[in-house]
């Protein structure tokens, strides 16, 4: 389609070259007008075609439609115009073939020959008659003498009558009129100047004739030289009146014949001119049709182009576009509809923008609230679980995951009941009971077993959430708190109170009992019958009282454990003390740290804890079992590790070894590890059983010395 | 097409058309200028095919050859100034009844007949010592241009001015000449 204008332009150039005026007949101005129009159209088409080929970007909206309309309209007019031209050319060629038919040519030629024959006959007869008077002696004498005789006039009259002439005149050699007669009026004979034909007769010595039209009459004029022995003496001029209309008919035939000749000679030119005239009409029709089509198409496509341009701008987001309607027709109605559409779009866009702005603000506020809520939930030590009415998890925070160590399947959208079965039956039971509660609130405490650790005490509270108009959400909110330490603290406090009361109530009477027993032993030993039994009984009393005193002392220590006096303590130095202390025990190995670590602690209390741990290891292990004491620095903490390869601690016992008054020894108070953990917690650290067996591994974690403190 | 270029294109095409209609200036011509003491003459000869003219006359077609001669003074930086304009027309009419050719000098009103077609052709196609203008109208040393247009018409003479547009084109000739300076 892009090459169509170029092809049409090339065709027009070929047509212009074919019709280029040349030769003798150049076609006149019509040919050049046609050439000009053809070349003009060819240049327009070629220029348009080149512009189409070089066009890279999308053409202006409506230009293609305009081109199609122009081509369609011009083509619609060109086809009948070309048909008419071809038909007319054929008709003209056939008509001219008829006009210039050979029969017409012959007819005119014969008519001309007939006229020529008529004239030739008259002239021949006239010449023949005149030849008889060339040597007429009477005429010669009169001509030679220059003075006409008296009988010359009758002689001329007789001759005129005899030959049938209308007029006879005699001239001398000097063309001087001598005498003459004519039919009818004798007085009308006048001397007329001789013509070239007459002089030619004098020169040639032969009769000559010519045809003359005078006063509407046709005459044949004859000239004959009059000769004597000396030569030409004069000239005889005669006139013969021709039949009226014959000469006119002959001239008319001559004129028609000449006109026919001109037309025949111009036949090619006429055909060419007619062809050019028809071509000019066609080209003018094409030009006018093209101009009208262009104007019409422009008027039609301009609003469409503006509409397309406006639609493109709307597509690009410019809703402020508005088109001016120049007409009230369908296009005008379409433009009005478009303007109304853009107006509505603008209003809708403004409304959407306003709504978007409001939504953005609401979303920002909602996100802020969500962020605050998520931060709050994340920072909470309390586990939070939100379950919808369908029993599916909607939300759970990190503390909930860490407290219960839930598997990865616990995600929002998962079924709470399904995940609870077999994993947290207590929590599943709590949920079932909560759903049954008429009040919608339930609180319970239960223990959750943990591997190698003391069971975790949980406080679980549940609330039913009812749907309202604002949220439309209904479900259950479960909040879980780890109250293990709280319970432990309460228990320690209770034990401390018990210990204080025991110490207060038991410690005071023990000393008098012991003193009384010793006094009995000193004063009444010699008075008893069996001193051995007496000694045995008193020693038993004294030893049991002393045991009770130690027990009470331990309880007192547990109850009133002093505040640690923190100071910077060299770990290496403390370990060296331990190594010196347990030097007799060959299977106790104290591993000194490579670097000089510093611990912020009360050295006496820490020393007490370590000795307690090592003593327990030695007590529980056999002689050949290795006991290892070493220290590690870990993330700002100083960890004291005591390991032994003994039999280990049973699992059921390991969970209670830090409880006060829990001991597996016969003579133990069960307060050693409880005091040790209390010391560790008072330092801000902890004492944990990392492994109950293989090896039995305790870890005392204490805070390390701060750099500023170390510098100070 | 931009609106600014369209008029230039139309003007160019009209110029081409006018150039084409004007004929073929500069063709091989026989044009001479003769200057005597008082009068400027010119000799001109029809540059076209004489044989065609002879055949036309022999067949009985009447021919008229119209000469248009214009003399301009050449001015380098301005339009040329027209000094004189002379027209001449010669017509040869075949008298088929008497087998003669009537020679007519339309401008001079002289008519005579010849029986030889060669005489008729020579009368028609040539201008010999045709007086153009008085020498006193020309300035010595100035350059003048004699422009001659010859147009051949067959048959009757056209009476309408536009009739020649439909006919065949003629020939144009030009010759520059200069009056010698007085010694």
Short mmCIF file of C-alpha atoms in Angstrom, two decimals, chain A residues 144-370:
data_model
loop_
_atom_site.label_atom_id
_atom_site.label_comp_id
_atom_site.label_asym_id
_atom_site.label_seq_id
_atom_site.Cartn_x
_atom_site.Cartn_y
_atom_site.Cartn_z
CA UNK A 144 -0.17 48.49 -86.46
CA UNK A 145 -1.47 51.83 -87.71
CA UNK A 146 -2.63 52.86 -84.30
CA UNK A 147 -5.67 54.50 -85.89
CA UNK A 148 -8.75 52.39 -86.27
CA UNK A 149 -10.44 52.47 -89.61
CA UNK A 150 -14.05 53.26 -89.99
CA UNK A 151 -15.08 49.75 -90.74
CA UNK A 152 -13.25 48.28 -87.76
CA UNK A 153 -16.13 48.68 -85.35
CA UNK A 154 -18.58 46.81 -87.59
CA UNK A 155 -15.95 44.17 -88.14
CA UNK A 156 -15.51 43.74 -84.41
CA UNK A 157 -19.26 43.67 -83.91
CA UNK A 158 -19.63 41.06 -86.59
CA UNK A 159 -16.87 39.02 -85.04
CA UNK A 160 -18.48 39.29 -81.55
CA UNK A 161 -21.78 38.24 -82.91
CA UNK A 162 -20.28 35.37 -84.89
CA UNK A 163 -18.21 34.02 -81.97
CA UNK A 164 -20.83 34.58 -79.28
CA UNK A 165 -18.63 36.86 -77.20
CA UNK A 166 -20.03 39.59 -75.01
CA UNK A 167 -17.22 42.06 -75.49
CA UNK A 168 -14.31 42.58 -77.93
CA UNK A 169 -11.52 45.14 -77.56
CA UNK A 170 -8.42 45.86 -79.62
CA UNK A 171 -5.19 47.26 -78.19
CA UNK A 172 -2.01 48.27 -79.94
CA UNK A 173 1.41 47.00 -78.92
CA UNK A 174 1.68 49.74 -76.37
CA UNK A 175 -1.46 48.49 -74.66
CA UNK A 176 -3.38 51.54 -75.91
CA UNK A 177 -7.04 50.95 -76.46
CA UNK A 178 -7.97 51.31 -80.12
CA UNK A 179 -11.51 50.10 -80.47
CA UNK A 180 -14.07 47.89 -78.87
CA UNK A 181 -17.60 46.61 -78.95
CA UNK A 182 -19.83 44.92 -76.48
CA UNK A 183 -23.17 43.30 -76.32
CA UNK A 184 -25.98 45.68 -75.55
CA UNK A 185 -24.74 49.12 -74.55
CA UNK A 186 -22.27 50.48 -77.03
CA UNK A 187 -21.40 53.49 -74.99
CA UNK A 188 -20.32 51.39 -72.04
CA UNK A 189 -17.19 50.17 -73.74
CA UNK A 190 -14.32 51.38 -71.63
CA UNK A 191 -10.64 50.82 -71.82
CA UNK A 192 -9.40 48.68 -68.91
CA UNK A 193 -5.78 48.13 -68.01
CA UNK A 194 -4.41 44.90 -69.24
CA UNK A 195 -3.75 42.14 -66.77
CA UNK A 196 -0.67 40.03 -66.43
CA UNK A 197 -2.40 37.33 -68.39
CA UNK A 198 -2.84 39.75 -71.27
CA UNK A 199 0.79 40.76 -71.15
CA UNK A 200 1.72 37.10 -70.96
CA UNK A 201 -0.19 36.59 -74.21
CA UNK A 202 1.77 39.43 -75.81
CA UNK A 203 5.01 37.92 -74.59
CA UNK A 204 4.23 34.38 -75.57
CA UNK A 205 2.50 35.20 -78.88
CA UNK A 206 -0.16 32.74 -77.87
CA UNK A 207 -3.74 33.17 -76.71
CA UNK A 208 -4.26 33.17 -72.97
CA UNK A 209 -7.36 33.08 -70.88
CA UNK A 210 -8.40 33.89 -67.37
CA UNK A 211 -11.51 33.87 -65.28
CA UNK A 212 -12.73 37.04 -63.72
CA UNK A 213 -15.57 37.96 -61.44
CA UNK A 214 -16.72 41.47 -62.01
CA UNK A 215 -19.76 43.09 -60.49
CA UNK A 216 -21.11 39.73 -59.51
CA UNK A 217 -20.77 38.34 -62.98
CA UNK A 218 -18.41 35.59 -64.01
CA UNK A 219 -16.47 36.16 -67.17
CA UNK A 220 -13.92 34.26 -69.14
CA UNK A 221 -11.35 36.65 -70.53
CA UNK A 222 -9.35 35.74 -73.63
CA UNK A 223 -6.30 37.44 -75.02
CA UNK A 224 -4.86 36.87 -78.44
CA UNK A 225 -1.87 38.66 -79.95
CA UNK A 226 -2.56 40.30 -83.33
CA UNK A 227 0.35 39.70 -85.61
CA UNK A 228 1.41 40.78 -89.06
CA UNK A 229 4.55 40.22 -91.01
CA UNK A 230 6.53 42.41 -88.65
CA UNK A 231 5.45 40.53 -85.56
CA UNK A 232 3.05 41.33 -82.78
CA UNK A 233 1.09 44.43 -83.66
CA UNK A 234 -1.52 44.46 -80.94
CA UNK A 235 -3.77 42.50 -78.58
CA UNK A 236 -7.30 41.32 -78.97
CA UNK A 237 -9.23 41.04 -75.72
CA UNK A 238 -12.55 39.31 -75.58
CA UNK A 239 -14.99 38.57 -72.80
CA UNK A 240 -17.33 35.68 -72.56
CA UNK A 241 -20.15 35.83 -70.06
CA UNK A 242 -20.37 32.59 -68.17
CA UNK A 243 -23.60 31.10 -67.00
CA UNK A 244 -24.60 32.58 -63.69
CA UNK A 245 -23.62 30.36 -60.68
CA UNK A 246 -21.29 28.10 -62.59
CA UNK A 247 -18.12 29.89 -61.56
CA UNK A 248 -19.36 30.25 -58.00
CA UNK A 249 -20.13 26.57 -57.92
CA UNK A 250 -16.69 25.83 -59.28
CA UNK A 251 -15.02 28.09 -56.68
CA UNK A 252 -17.14 26.62 -53.99
CA UNK A 253 -16.02 23.18 -55.05
CA UNK A 254 -12.47 24.46 -55.01
CA UNK A 255 -12.87 25.97 -51.58
CA UNK A 256 -14.50 22.86 -50.20
CA UNK A 257 -11.79 20.78 -51.71
CA UNK A 258 -9.13 22.94 -50.12
CA UNK A 259 -10.90 22.83 -46.79
CA UNK A 260 -11.07 19.08 -47.11
CA UNK A 261 -7.37 19.00 -47.86
CA UNK A 262 -6.60 21.10 -44.80
CA UNK A 263 -8.77 18.91 -42.66
CA UNK A 264 -7.21 15.79 -44.02
CA UNK A 265 -3.77 17.18 -43.42
CA UNK A 266 -4.87 18.12 -39.91
CA UNK A 267 -6.51 14.77 -39.32
CA UNK A 268 -3.74 13.55 -37.06
CA UNK A 269 -3.63 16.90 -35.38
CA UNK A 270 -7.38 16.84 -34.87
CA UNK A 271 -7.22 13.40 -33.38
CA UNK A 272 -4.35 14.45 -31.17
CA UNK A 273 -6.12 17.61 -30.17
CA UNK A 274 -9.31 15.74 -29.41
CA UNK A 275 -7.38 13.20 -27.40
CA UNK A 276 -5.65 15.96 -25.51
CA UNK A 277 -8.93 17.77 -25.00
CA UNK A 278 -10.53 14.65 -23.58
CA UNK A 279 -7.45 13.99 -21.48
CA UNK A 280 -7.57 17.56 -20.26
CA UNK A 281 -11.19 17.09 -19.30
CA UNK A 282 -10.29 13.89 -17.49
CA UNK A 283 -7.38 15.50 -15.72
CA UNK A 284 -9.46 18.50 -14.78
CA UNK A 285 -12.10 16.13 -13.47
CA UNK A 286 -9.42 14.31 -11.50
CA UNK A 287 -7.99 17.54 -10.17
CA UNK A 288 -11.36 18.94 -9.25
CA UNK A 289 -12.47 15.63 -7.83
CA UNK A 290 -9.21 15.35 -5.91
CA UNK A 291 -9.53 18.88 -4.59
CA UNK A 292 -13.16 18.36 -3.66
CA UNK A 293 -12.33 14.99 -2.17
CA UNK A 294 -9.46 16.52 -0.26
CA UNK A 295 -11.64 19.29 1.11
CA UNK A 296 -14.42 16.85 1.86
CA UNK A 297 -12.05 14.33 3.41
CA UNK A 298 -10.34 17.05 5.40
CA UNK A 299 -13.63 18.29 6.73
CA UNK A 300 -14.58 14.70 7.50
CA UNK A 301 -11.28 13.49 8.91
CA UNK A 302 -10.19 16.59 10.79
CA UNK A 303 -12.71 16.00 13.58
CA UNK A 304 -11.87 12.30 13.48
CA UNK A 305 -8.18 13.10 13.69
CA UNK A 306 -8.78 15.50 16.53
CA UNK A 307 -10.90 12.82 18.18
CA UNK A 308 -8.18 10.21 17.74
CA UNK A 309 -5.55 12.64 19.03
CA UNK A 310 -7.74 13.44 21.99
CA UNK A 311 -8.32 9.73 22.66
CA UNK A 312 -4.58 9.19 22.58
CA UNK A 313 -4.11 11.97 25.08
CA UNK A 314 -6.84 10.46 27.23
CA UNK A 315 -5.10 7.11 26.93
CA UNK A 316 -1.91 8.77 28.13
CA UNK A 317 -3.78 10.11 31.10
CA UNK A 318 -4.59 13.64 30.03
CA UNK A 319 -8.26 13.97 30.91
CA UNK A 320 -8.33 17.73 30.45
CA UNK A 321 -8.62 17.47 26.68
CA UNK A 322 -11.64 19.05 25.05
CA UNK A 323 -12.54 19.26 21.36
CA UNK A 324 -14.39 22.12 19.74
CA UNK A 325 -17.23 20.87 17.57
CA UNK A 326 -17.38 22.74 14.26
CA UNK A 327 -20.53 21.11 12.98
CA UNK A 328 -23.85 19.92 14.25
CA UNK A 329 -23.90 16.65 12.36
CA UNK A 330 -23.14 13.16 13.61
CA UNK A 331 -19.48 14.06 14.09
CA UNK A 332 -20.49 17.07 16.14
CA UNK A 333 -22.71 14.85 18.22
CA UNK A 334 -19.84 12.41 18.59
CA UNK A 335 -17.51 15.19 19.73
CA UNK A 336 -20.11 16.40 22.21
CA UNK A 337 -20.41 12.86 23.55
CA UNK A 338 -16.63 12.67 23.79
CA UNK A 339 -16.46 15.95 25.69
CA UNK A 340 -19.17 14.72 28.06
CA UNK A 341 -17.29 11.47 28.48
CA UNK A 342 -14.03 13.25 29.31
CA UNK A 343 -15.91 15.52 31.69
CA UNK A 344 -17.31 12.48 33.50
CA UNK A 345 -13.91 10.85 33.43
CA UNK A 346 -12.38 13.96 34.95
CA UNK A 347 -14.97 13.99 37.69
CA UNK A 348 -14.53 10.28 38.31
CA UNK A 349 -10.78 10.64 38.29
CA UNK A 350 -11.00 13.46 40.79
CA UNK A 351 -13.30 11.36 42.96
CA UNK A 352 -10.97 8.38 42.63
CA UNK A 353 -8.00 10.57 43.44
CA UNK A 354 -9.75 11.93 46.50
CA UNK A 355 -10.77 8.42 47.54
CA UNK A 356 -7.26 7.21 46.91
CA UNK A 357 -5.93 10.04 49.02
CA UNK A 358 -8.32 9.16 51.82
CA UNK A 359 -7.50 5.50 51.46
CA UNK A 360 -3.81 6.26 51.49
CA UNK A 361 -4.16 8.22 54.66
CA UNK A 362 -6.35 5.50 56.17
CA UNK A 363 -3.92 2.87 55.03
CA UNK A 364 -1.03 4.79 56.46
CA UNK A 365 -2.89 5.11 59.73
CA UNK A 366 -3.83 1.44 59.57
CA UNK A 367 -0.26 0.51 58.82
CA UNK A 368 0.92 2.62 61.68
CA UNK A 369 -1.51 0.89 63.97
CA UNK A 370 -0.55 -2.46 62.52
#
